[in-house]
Short mmCIF file of C-alpha atoms and ligand atoms in Angstrom, two decimals:
data_model
loop_
_atom_site.label_atom_id
_atom_site.label_comp_id
_atom_site.label_asym_id
_atom_site.label_seq_id
_atom_site.Cartn_x
_atom_site.Cartn_y
_atom_site.Cartn_z
CA MET K 22 -6.98 -31.30 -24.78
CA ALA K 23 -6.82 -27.80 -23.39
CA LEU K 24 -4.24 -25.21 -22.43
CA ILE K 25 -4.83 -24.36 -18.79
CA VAL K 26 -3.05 -21.88 -16.55
CA GLN K 27 -3.28 -22.92 -12.91
CA LYS K 28 -2.23 -20.70 -10.02
CA PHE K 29 -1.58 -22.12 -6.56
CA GLY K 30 -1.58 -19.66 -3.66
CA GLY K 31 0.67 -19.46 -0.60
CA THR K 32 -1.22 -21.85 1.71
CA SER K 33 -1.48 -24.42 -1.08
CA VAL K 34 2.33 -24.52 -1.36
CA GLY K 35 2.97 -23.70 2.32
CA THR K 36 4.86 -26.91 3.17
CA VAL K 37 6.90 -29.55 1.38
CA GLU K 38 3.94 -31.94 1.81
CA ARG K 39 1.53 -29.51 0.19
CA ILE K 40 3.91 -28.87 -2.72
CA SER K 41 4.02 -32.65 -3.19
CA GLN K 42 0.22 -32.77 -3.12
CA VAL K 43 0.08 -30.03 -5.75
CA ALA K 44 2.55 -32.01 -7.87
CA GLU K 45 0.31 -35.09 -7.64
CA LYS K 46 -2.64 -33.02 -8.75
CA ILE K 47 -0.71 -31.57 -11.70
CA LYS K 48 0.43 -35.07 -12.67
CA GLY K 49 -3.23 -36.07 -12.82
CA PHE K 50 -4.13 -33.14 -15.11
CA LYS K 51 -1.12 -33.86 -17.30
CA ALA K 52 -2.23 -37.47 -17.65
CA GLN K 53 -5.50 -36.17 -19.09
CA GLY K 54 -3.44 -34.66 -21.90
CA HIS K 55 -3.69 -30.97 -21.00
CA ASP K 56 -0.98 -28.41 -21.65
CA LEU K 57 -0.24 -26.82 -18.28
CA VAL K 58 1.33 -23.57 -17.20
CA ILE K 59 1.58 -23.39 -13.42
CA VAL K 60 2.00 -20.17 -11.45
CA VAL K 61 2.92 -20.38 -7.79
CA SER K 62 3.10 -17.96 -4.87
CA ALA K 63 5.73 -17.96 -2.17
CA MET K 64 5.14 -20.42 0.68
CA SER K 65 2.59 -18.92 3.06
CA GLY K 66 4.09 -16.37 5.45
CA GLU K 67 7.26 -16.07 3.37
CA THR K 68 6.49 -12.71 1.76
CA ASN K 69 5.68 -11.26 5.19
CA ARG K 70 8.92 -12.68 6.57
CA LEU K 71 10.90 -11.08 3.74
CA ILE K 72 9.21 -7.72 4.25
CA ASP K 73 10.08 -7.93 7.91
CA LEU K 74 13.74 -8.69 7.13
CA ALA K 75 13.88 -5.72 4.79
CA ARG K 76 12.39 -3.41 7.42
CA GLN K 77 15.00 -4.51 9.92
CA MET K 78 17.62 -3.37 7.46
CA GLN K 79 16.01 -0.07 6.44
CA ALA K 80 12.95 1.53 8.08
CA THR K 81 11.45 2.32 4.68
CA PRO K 82 13.10 -0.24 2.43
CA ASP K 83 14.48 0.98 -0.87
CA PRO K 84 11.77 -0.04 -3.39
CA ARG K 85 14.13 -1.59 -5.93
CA GLU K 86 16.00 -3.61 -3.34
CA LEU K 87 12.75 -4.64 -1.65
CA ASP K 88 11.60 -6.22 -4.92
CA MET K 89 14.95 -7.96 -5.20
CA VAL K 90 14.31 -9.52 -1.78
CA LEU K 91 10.58 -10.25 -2.25
CA SER K 92 11.01 -12.01 -5.58
CA THR K 93 13.06 -14.75 -3.90
CA GLY K 94 9.97 -16.14 -2.16
CA GLU K 95 8.39 -17.33 -5.39
CA GLN K 96 11.75 -18.46 -6.77
CA VAL K 97 11.98 -21.07 -4.02
CA THR K 98 8.54 -22.55 -4.74
CA ILE K 99 8.98 -22.82 -8.52
CA GLY K 100 12.21 -24.77 -8.04
CA LEU K 101 10.72 -27.06 -5.41
CA LEU K 102 7.61 -27.74 -7.46
CA ALA K 103 9.71 -28.53 -10.55
CA MET K 104 11.70 -31.04 -8.46
CA ALA K 105 8.49 -32.57 -7.11
CA LEU K 106 7.19 -33.06 -10.65
CA LYS K 107 10.46 -34.43 -12.04
CA SER K 108 10.71 -36.88 -9.18
CA ARG K 109 7.28 -38.14 -10.27
CA GLY K 110 8.40 -38.58 -13.85
CA VAL K 111 6.63 -35.47 -15.12
CA PRO K 112 8.83 -33.30 -17.36
CA ALA K 113 8.83 -29.76 -15.97
CA VAL K 114 10.82 -26.55 -16.10
CA SER K 115 10.71 -23.51 -13.82
CA TYR K 116 11.17 -19.85 -14.78
CA THR K 117 11.36 -16.62 -12.82
CA GLY K 118 9.37 -13.66 -14.12
CA SER K 119 12.44 -12.15 -15.70
CA GLN K 120 13.43 -15.44 -17.40
CA VAL K 121 10.03 -15.65 -19.08
CA ARG K 122 10.29 -11.98 -19.63
CA ILE K 123 7.20 -10.74 -17.99
CA LEU K 124 7.87 -7.14 -18.87
CA THR K 125 6.51 -4.53 -16.44
CA ASP K 126 6.73 -0.80 -15.91
CA ARG K 127 9.21 0.54 -13.35
CA ALA K 128 6.79 1.00 -10.46
CA PHE K 129 8.65 -1.11 -7.89
CA ASN K 130 6.38 -2.91 -5.39
CA LYS K 131 3.29 -2.31 -7.54
CA ALA K 132 4.45 -2.82 -11.10
CA ARG K 133 2.04 -3.38 -13.98
CA ILE K 134 2.54 -6.05 -16.59
CA GLN K 135 3.01 -4.61 -20.08
CA HIS K 136 3.99 -7.57 -22.16
CA ILE K 137 4.75 -11.28 -21.86
CA ASP K 138 7.11 -13.13 -24.20
CA ASP K 139 5.44 -16.44 -24.84
CA ALA K 140 8.00 -18.05 -27.16
CA ASN K 141 9.92 -20.07 -24.54
CA ILE K 142 6.77 -21.21 -22.82
CA ARG K 143 5.23 -22.39 -26.08
CA ALA K 144 8.38 -24.26 -27.06
CA ASP K 145 8.43 -26.05 -23.69
CA LEU K 146 4.74 -26.90 -23.94
CA ASP K 147 5.31 -28.30 -27.40
CA ALA K 148 8.09 -30.41 -25.94
CA GLY K 149 5.58 -31.83 -23.48
CA LYS K 150 6.81 -30.01 -20.39
CA VAL K 151 4.82 -28.53 -17.56
CA VAL K 152 5.94 -24.90 -17.38
CA ILE K 153 6.19 -23.41 -13.89
CA VAL K 154 6.33 -19.63 -13.58
CA ALA K 155 7.04 -17.57 -10.47
CA GLY K 156 4.05 -15.42 -9.60
CA PHE K 157 4.11 -11.81 -8.41
CA GLN K 158 7.23 -10.74 -10.33
CA GLY K 159 8.46 -9.32 -13.57
CA VAL K 160 11.31 -7.31 -15.02
CA ASP K 161 11.45 -3.76 -16.36
CA GLU K 162 13.07 -2.55 -19.61
CA GLN K 163 16.37 -1.99 -17.78
CA GLY K 164 16.43 -5.50 -16.34
CA ASN K 165 15.41 -4.53 -12.80
CA ILE K 166 13.31 -7.09 -10.96
CA THR K 167 9.87 -5.77 -10.07
CA THR K 168 6.93 -7.13 -8.05
CA LEU K 169 3.23 -6.68 -8.70
CA GLY K 170 1.81 -5.82 -5.28
CA ARG K 171 0.38 -8.14 -2.61
CA GLY K 172 -1.66 -10.94 -4.07
CA GLY K 173 0.08 -10.35 -7.41
CA SER K 174 0.43 -14.01 -8.35
CA ASP K 175 -3.25 -13.99 -9.31
CA THR K 176 -2.40 -11.32 -11.87
CA THR K 177 0.57 -13.30 -13.18
CA GLY K 178 -1.78 -16.25 -13.72
CA VAL K 179 -4.43 -14.25 -15.55
CA ALA K 180 -1.90 -12.29 -17.63
CA LEU K 181 -0.23 -15.52 -18.74
CA ALA K 182 -3.62 -17.00 -19.60
CA ALA K 183 -4.41 -13.89 -21.68
CA ALA K 184 -1.01 -13.92 -23.42
CA LEU K 185 -1.24 -17.65 -24.22
CA LYS K 186 -4.95 -17.49 -25.05
CA ALA K 187 -5.47 -20.30 -22.57
CA ASP K 188 -8.78 -22.10 -22.40
CA GLU K 189 -9.12 -21.32 -18.70
CA CYS K 190 -7.26 -19.71 -15.83
CA GLN K 191 -7.80 -21.62 -12.60
CA ILE K 192 -6.96 -19.97 -9.28
CA TYR K 193 -6.44 -22.69 -6.65
CA THR K 194 -6.64 -21.50 -3.07
CA ASP K 195 -7.72 -22.44 0.45
CA VAL K 196 -11.46 -21.90 -0.13
CA ASP K 197 -13.58 -23.73 -2.66
CA GLY K 198 -14.68 -20.61 -4.53
CA VAL K 199 -15.82 -17.04 -4.16
CA TYR K 200 -18.30 -16.71 -1.31
CA THR K 201 -21.08 -14.24 -0.63
CA THR K 202 -18.68 -12.78 1.93
CA ASP K 203 -15.44 -13.83 3.60
CA PRO K 204 -16.26 -17.29 5.00
CA ARG K 205 -13.73 -16.70 7.78
CA VAL K 206 -15.99 -13.96 9.11
CA VAL K 207 -19.49 -15.22 8.35
CA GLU K 208 -19.94 -18.94 8.86
CA SER K 209 -23.14 -19.04 6.86
CA ALA K 210 -21.47 -17.51 3.79
CA ARG K 211 -22.34 -19.36 0.62
CA ARG K 212 -20.22 -20.31 -2.39
CA LEU K 213 -21.33 -18.66 -5.61
CA ASP K 214 -21.45 -20.78 -8.75
CA LYS K 215 -20.92 -17.68 -10.86
CA ILE K 216 -20.15 -14.01 -10.36
CA THR K 217 -19.74 -11.36 -13.06
CA PHE K 218 -16.38 -9.68 -13.73
CA GLU K 219 -17.92 -6.39 -12.77
CA GLU K 220 -19.15 -7.66 -9.41
CA MET K 221 -15.88 -9.45 -8.70
CA LEU K 222 -13.99 -6.28 -9.50
CA GLU K 223 -16.11 -4.33 -7.00
CA MET K 224 -15.76 -7.07 -4.39
CA ALA K 225 -11.97 -7.10 -4.82
CA SER K 226 -11.70 -3.30 -4.82
CA LEU K 227 -13.86 -3.08 -1.71
CA GLY K 228 -11.78 -5.48 0.32
CA SER K 229 -12.40 -9.13 -0.66
CA LYS K 230 -8.83 -10.24 -1.09
CA VAL K 231 -9.62 -13.61 -2.61
CA LEU K 232 -8.43 -12.24 -5.98
CA GLN K 233 -6.07 -9.34 -6.61
CA ILE K 234 -7.96 -6.44 -8.21
CA ARG K 235 -5.69 -6.30 -11.23
CA SER K 236 -6.19 -9.96 -12.00
CA VAL K 237 -9.93 -9.35 -12.32
CA GLU K 238 -9.34 -6.24 -14.44
CA PHE K 239 -7.12 -8.25 -16.75
CA ALA K 240 -9.55 -11.14 -16.97
CA GLY K 241 -12.40 -8.77 -17.83
CA LYS K 242 -10.37 -6.86 -20.38
CA TYR K 243 -9.09 -9.92 -22.23
CA ASN K 244 -12.13 -12.05 -21.50
CA VAL K 245 -10.11 -14.78 -19.81
CA PRO K 246 -12.35 -17.54 -18.42
CA LEU K 247 -11.44 -17.42 -14.74
CA ARG K 248 -12.33 -19.90 -12.01
CA VAL K 249 -11.57 -19.97 -8.29
CA LEU K 250 -11.22 -23.48 -6.84
CA HIS K 251 -10.02 -25.33 -3.77
CA SER K 252 -6.50 -26.76 -4.15
CA PHE K 253 -7.22 -30.04 -2.47
CA LYS K 254 -10.95 -30.63 -2.69
CA GLU K 255 -12.95 -31.52 -5.75
CA GLY K 256 -15.70 -29.13 -6.75
CA PRO K 257 -16.85 -26.75 -9.46
CA GLY K 258 -15.53 -23.61 -7.71
CA THR K 259 -16.74 -20.21 -8.87
CA LEU K 260 -16.69 -19.08 -12.48
CA ILE K 261 -16.16 -15.37 -13.12
CA THR K 262 -18.21 -14.58 -16.18
CA LEU K 263 -19.57 -11.90 -18.41
CA GLU K 264 -22.97 -10.64 -17.36
CA ASP K 265 -25.64 -13.11 -18.34
CA GLY K 266 -28.59 -11.11 -19.58
CA ALA K 267 -30.71 -14.23 -19.85
CA SER K 268 -30.52 -15.18 -16.21
CA MET K 269 -33.70 -13.92 -14.62
CA GLU K 270 -32.88 -15.37 -11.26
CA GLN K 271 -30.23 -12.71 -10.65
CA PRO K 272 -30.18 -11.95 -6.91
CA VAL K 273 -30.25 -8.27 -5.96
CA ILE K 274 -27.05 -8.59 -3.98
CA SER K 275 -24.31 -11.05 -4.88
CA GLY K 276 -21.89 -10.37 -2.09
CA ILE K 277 -20.71 -8.28 0.82
CA ALA K 278 -17.19 -6.90 1.01
CA PHE K 279 -15.50 -5.15 3.89
CA ASN K 280 -12.30 -3.38 4.59
CA ARG K 281 -10.51 -2.31 7.77
CA ASP K 282 -7.68 -0.59 5.96
CA GLU K 283 -9.08 2.91 5.86
CA ALA K 284 -9.03 5.95 8.14
CA LYS K 285 -11.35 8.95 8.15
CA LEU K 286 -10.18 12.56 8.16
CA THR K 287 -12.43 15.50 8.89
CA ILE K 288 -11.77 19.18 8.49
CA ARG K 289 -14.38 21.34 10.24
CA GLY K 290 -15.47 24.93 9.80
CA VAL K 291 -14.25 25.16 6.20
CA PRO K 292 -15.25 28.44 4.48
CA ASP K 293 -17.90 27.58 1.86
CA ILE K 294 -16.30 29.15 -1.19
CA PRO K 295 -15.33 27.86 -4.65
CA GLY K 296 -12.03 26.04 -4.82
CA VAL K 297 -11.96 24.82 -1.24
CA ALA K 298 -12.27 21.12 -2.04
CA PHE K 299 -9.32 21.47 -4.38
CA ARG K 300 -7.27 23.33 -1.78
CA ILE K 301 -7.90 20.50 0.68
CA LEU K 302 -7.42 17.52 -1.62
CA GLY K 303 -4.80 19.00 -3.97
CA PRO K 304 -1.96 18.77 -1.42
CA VAL K 305 -3.17 15.33 -0.30
CA SER K 306 -2.97 13.95 -3.81
CA ALA K 307 0.32 15.78 -4.44
CA ALA K 308 1.69 13.72 -1.54
CA ASN K 309 0.61 10.57 -3.43
CA ILE K 310 -2.11 9.73 -0.92
CA GLU K 311 -5.10 8.07 -2.50
CA VAL K 312 -8.48 9.36 -1.38
CA ASP K 313 -11.46 7.04 -1.36
CA MET K 314 -14.82 8.32 -0.08
CA ILE K 315 -15.49 12.04 0.11
CA VAL K 316 -18.36 13.83 1.83
CA GLN K 317 -18.97 17.54 2.05
CA ASN K 318 -21.86 18.71 4.19
CA VAL K 319 -24.37 21.37 3.22
CA ALA K 320 -23.04 24.70 4.45
CA GLN K 321 -24.40 26.44 7.52
CA ASP K 322 -23.26 29.97 8.43
CA ASN K 323 -21.09 29.91 5.32
CA THR K 324 -18.91 27.13 6.64
CA THR K 325 -19.00 23.43 6.05
CA ASP K 326 -17.39 20.16 7.19
CA PHE K 327 -15.36 18.11 4.75
CA THR K 328 -14.66 14.42 5.39
CA PHE K 329 -12.75 11.83 3.39
CA THR K 330 -11.05 8.47 3.81
CA VAL K 331 -7.51 7.36 3.01
CA HIS K 332 -5.54 4.19 3.59
CA ARG K 333 -4.82 3.75 7.30
CA ASN K 334 -1.07 3.83 6.72
CA ASP K 335 -1.46 7.31 5.22
CA MET K 336 -3.51 8.83 8.07
CA ARG K 337 -0.60 10.49 9.93
CA LYS K 338 0.82 12.00 6.77
CA ALA K 339 -2.64 13.21 5.67
CA LEU K 340 -3.30 14.75 9.10
CA ASP K 341 -0.05 16.72 8.93
CA ILE K 342 -1.01 18.02 5.50
CA LEU K 343 -4.52 18.95 6.66
CA GLY K 344 -3.15 20.79 9.68
CA GLN K 345 -1.22 22.99 7.29
CA VAL K 346 -4.17 23.42 4.90
CA ALA K 347 -6.56 24.28 7.75
CA GLY K 348 -4.32 27.19 8.70
CA ASP K 349 -4.11 28.41 5.11
CA ILE K 350 -7.85 28.36 4.41
CA GLY K 351 -9.04 29.39 7.86
CA ALA K 352 -10.76 26.12 8.83
CA ARG K 353 -11.57 25.49 12.47
CA GLU K 354 -10.11 22.06 13.24
CA VAL K 355 -8.95 18.75 11.83
CA ALA K 356 -9.54 15.27 13.21
CA GLY K 357 -8.54 11.75 12.24
CA ASP K 358 -10.20 8.44 13.11
CA ASP K 359 -8.67 5.09 12.24
CA LYS K 360 -11.20 2.97 14.15
CA ILE K 361 -13.52 2.76 11.17
CA ALA K 362 -14.46 0.09 8.69
CA LYS K 363 -16.13 0.13 5.31
CA VAL K 364 -18.87 -2.37 4.50
CA SER K 365 -20.23 -2.68 0.96
CA ILE K 366 -23.00 -4.60 -0.70
CA VAL K 367 -22.39 -5.51 -4.34
CA GLY K 368 -24.70 -6.77 -7.06
CA VAL K 369 -25.60 -6.11 -10.67
CA GLY K 370 -29.18 -6.87 -9.63
CA MET K 371 -29.21 -3.46 -7.92
CA ARG K 372 -29.62 -1.82 -11.31
CA SER K 373 -33.12 -3.15 -11.67
CA HIS K 374 -34.28 -3.04 -8.07
CA ALA K 375 -35.44 -0.09 -6.02
CA GLY K 376 -35.15 0.20 -2.26
CA VAL K 377 -31.82 -1.59 -1.87
CA ALA K 378 -30.21 1.28 0.04
CA SER K 379 -33.12 1.64 2.43
CA LYS K 380 -33.09 -2.08 3.11
CA MET K 381 -29.40 -1.84 3.90
CA PHE K 382 -29.85 1.13 6.22
CA GLU K 383 -32.81 -0.52 7.92
CA ALA K 384 -30.79 -3.65 8.67
CA LEU K 385 -27.98 -1.58 10.17
CA SER K 386 -30.35 0.53 12.22
CA ARG K 387 -32.01 -2.58 13.67
CA ASP K 388 -28.63 -3.42 15.18
CA GLY K 389 -28.06 0.15 16.35
CA ILE K 390 -25.13 0.65 13.98
CA ASN K 391 -24.49 4.28 13.11
CA ILE K 392 -23.60 5.11 9.52
CA GLN K 393 -20.87 7.73 9.27
CA MET K 394 -20.48 8.00 5.50
CA ILE K 395 -22.24 6.59 2.44
CA SER K 396 -21.17 6.20 -1.15
CA THR K 397 -22.91 4.50 -4.02
CA SER K 398 -22.34 3.46 -7.60
CA GLU K 399 -24.50 1.59 -10.04
CA ILE K 400 -23.77 -1.83 -8.56
CA LYS K 401 -22.58 -1.14 -5.00
CA ILE K 402 -23.42 0.76 -1.81
CA SER K 403 -20.70 1.34 0.77
CA VAL K 404 -21.00 2.65 4.30
CA VAL K 405 -18.38 3.65 6.82
CA ILE K 406 -19.12 2.52 10.37
CA ASP K 407 -17.35 2.12 13.70
CA GLU K 408 -14.85 -0.72 13.33
CA LYS K 409 -16.17 -2.53 16.39
CA TYR K 410 -19.49 -3.21 14.66
CA LEU K 411 -17.94 -4.56 11.46
CA GLU K 412 -18.67 -8.24 11.94
CA LEU K 413 -22.15 -7.57 13.27
CA ALA K 414 -22.89 -5.36 10.27
CA VAL K 415 -21.67 -7.94 7.76
CA ARG K 416 -23.72 -10.69 9.42
CA SER K 417 -26.85 -8.63 9.63
CA LEU K 418 -26.62 -7.51 5.98
CA HIS K 419 -25.88 -11.07 4.95
CA SER K 420 -29.13 -12.27 6.43
CA ALA K 421 -31.17 -9.19 5.47
CA PHE K 422 -30.32 -9.84 1.81
CA GLU K 423 -31.01 -13.55 2.21
CA LEU K 424 -27.50 -14.65 1.39
CA ASP K 425 -27.16 -17.17 4.22
CA ALA K 426 -26.44 -20.74 3.21
CA VAL K 427 -28.79 -23.44 4.28
CA ASN K 428 -25.82 -25.72 4.83
CA GLN K 429 -22.62 -24.55 6.45
CA PRO K 430 -19.54 -24.36 4.21
CA GLU K 431 -16.96 -27.08 4.68
CA ASP K 432 -13.84 -26.40 6.67
CA HIS K 433 -10.92 -24.70 4.95
CA ILE K 434 -7.46 -26.18 4.89
P1 ADP A 509 -3.95 -17.42 -1.69
O1 ADP A 509 -2.82 -17.49 -0.72
O2 ADP A 509 -4.34 -18.76 -2.24
O3 ADP A 509 -3.74 -16.40 -2.75
P2 ADP A 509 -5.71 -15.61 -0.29
O4 ADP A 509 -5.52 -15.61 1.19
O5 ADP A 509 -5.08 -14.50 -1.06
O6 ADP A 509 -5.22 -17.03 -0.85
O7 ADP A 509 -7.25 -15.64 -0.66
C1 ADP A 509 -8.11 -16.62 -0.10
C2 ADP A 509 -8.80 -16.06 1.13
O8 ADP A 509 -9.65 -14.97 0.74
C3 ADP A 509 -9.74 -17.00 1.82
O9 ADP A 509 -9.07 -17.82 2.76
C4 ADP A 509 -10.77 -16.08 2.47
O10 ADP A 509 -10.55 -15.90 3.85
C5 ADP A 509 -10.55 -14.74 1.80
N1 ADP A 509 -11.78 -14.14 1.28
C6 ADP A 509 -12.18 -12.86 1.46
N2 ADP A 509 -13.35 -12.64 0.89
C7 ADP A 509 -13.73 -13.80 0.31
C8 ADP A 509 -14.87 -14.20 -0.46
N3 ADP A 509 -15.87 -13.35 -0.74
N4 ADP A 509 -14.91 -15.48 -0.91
C9 ADP A 509 -13.92 -16.35 -0.65
N5 ADP A 509 -12.82 -16.03 0.07
C10 ADP A 509 -12.72 -14.77 0.55
N1 LIG A 510 3.61 -13.82 -2.37
C1 LIG A 510 2.92 -12.61 -2.70
C2 LIG A 510 2.07 -12.14 -1.52
O1 LIG A 510 2.08 -12.77 -0.48
C3 LIG A 510 2.08 -12.72 -3.94
C4 LIG A 510 0.95 -13.71 -3.86
O2 LIG A 510 0.94 -14.60 -3.02
O3 LIG A 510 0.04 -13.58 -4.67
O4 LIG A 510 1.44 -11.13 -1.60
MG1 MG A 511 -4.02 -14.30 -2.81
#
């Protein structure tokens, strides 16, 4: 008998029928004698609908009130799932984040979990109940409702598993595991049996939204056994594990991630003197704009070009700031481009293999795809390219690194 935390995502609880199917599945697990804590998302599309309602009320919704609205999505599903279980004779009880007391900081819309009270949950488990917890939400010290950022139910699941020292955290979704790349984009993508925390963290950070970044961070930090599985199809899914030094068969590249959420800003004719990078990026970070890739060219005639990327939603704001900065430091011009995409190859196998970057660049050049920016770390290489070549680039890298499946993946829900 094990203690298992299971999280079901939005599509898996998207209709009354699906919630009933989930209840049947839980009933089956319960019959095997497991202690179960279930985390659910809002029904698919619901969080978007709530955001839209809020925006109709206030162009930039008040962060506290937005969380008040958003948290209702998950509150509906926990209640419905509890009813579905009770109607099947399975004892169950539902709790919102604040009822459990999933304590977070005060960062509305992107709060971080600080502590979870496990007393009530344990008492209910001891009483034989299935405990259902609303994903994506918590409460701060003052009792304000907070939410954890898009995809945050994954983090609720992993954090609960860590707090309860669960035997496994299972993330049920609409694909049967983590794939070499998004199977919606590349048909020949292949399910991975295993992926390391480190690789999964890179994949998530670089755009693979199958797991929220923080959930992977949490799982790595507390060593929570984490598995991604299909909600309605049997299968082993993908296990996220510690690096396995013994496995010699480690492929060079485990996966390809991509992201269309960024925009590129360039400031040209920047005087090449100490302190300039700070004078450009200081005001950008003071405006709370996160900067991702940064490239500064070698100076010619004592001036240089400086390019960096930010989230697409921040491009306008960043351009305004740069316009100001350009005047102050005597730069020639500023330009913004939001028709870009970032493609990254990820793999711990890169550490022990040479020539990975050149293989990547060769594959892109064969398809005539121009690389605008490059950044690397120990286990990933990212390039910025024209957005219109994104899918082509992902496909061509997928086959260049021999990731293609022999058999096509099965259909998703
Ligand atoms: P849920 O609503 O269950 O949380 P998400 O939509 O957040 O589901 O995550 C599942 C989706 O993630 C899949 O439908 C798939 O399109 C996408 N995805 C992106 N990259 C990958 C990947 N490498 N492997 C599997 N799925 C991926
Ligand atoms: N409902 C939230 C979202 O759509 C959280 C989640 O599903 O994980 O982002
Ligand atoms: Mg998700």
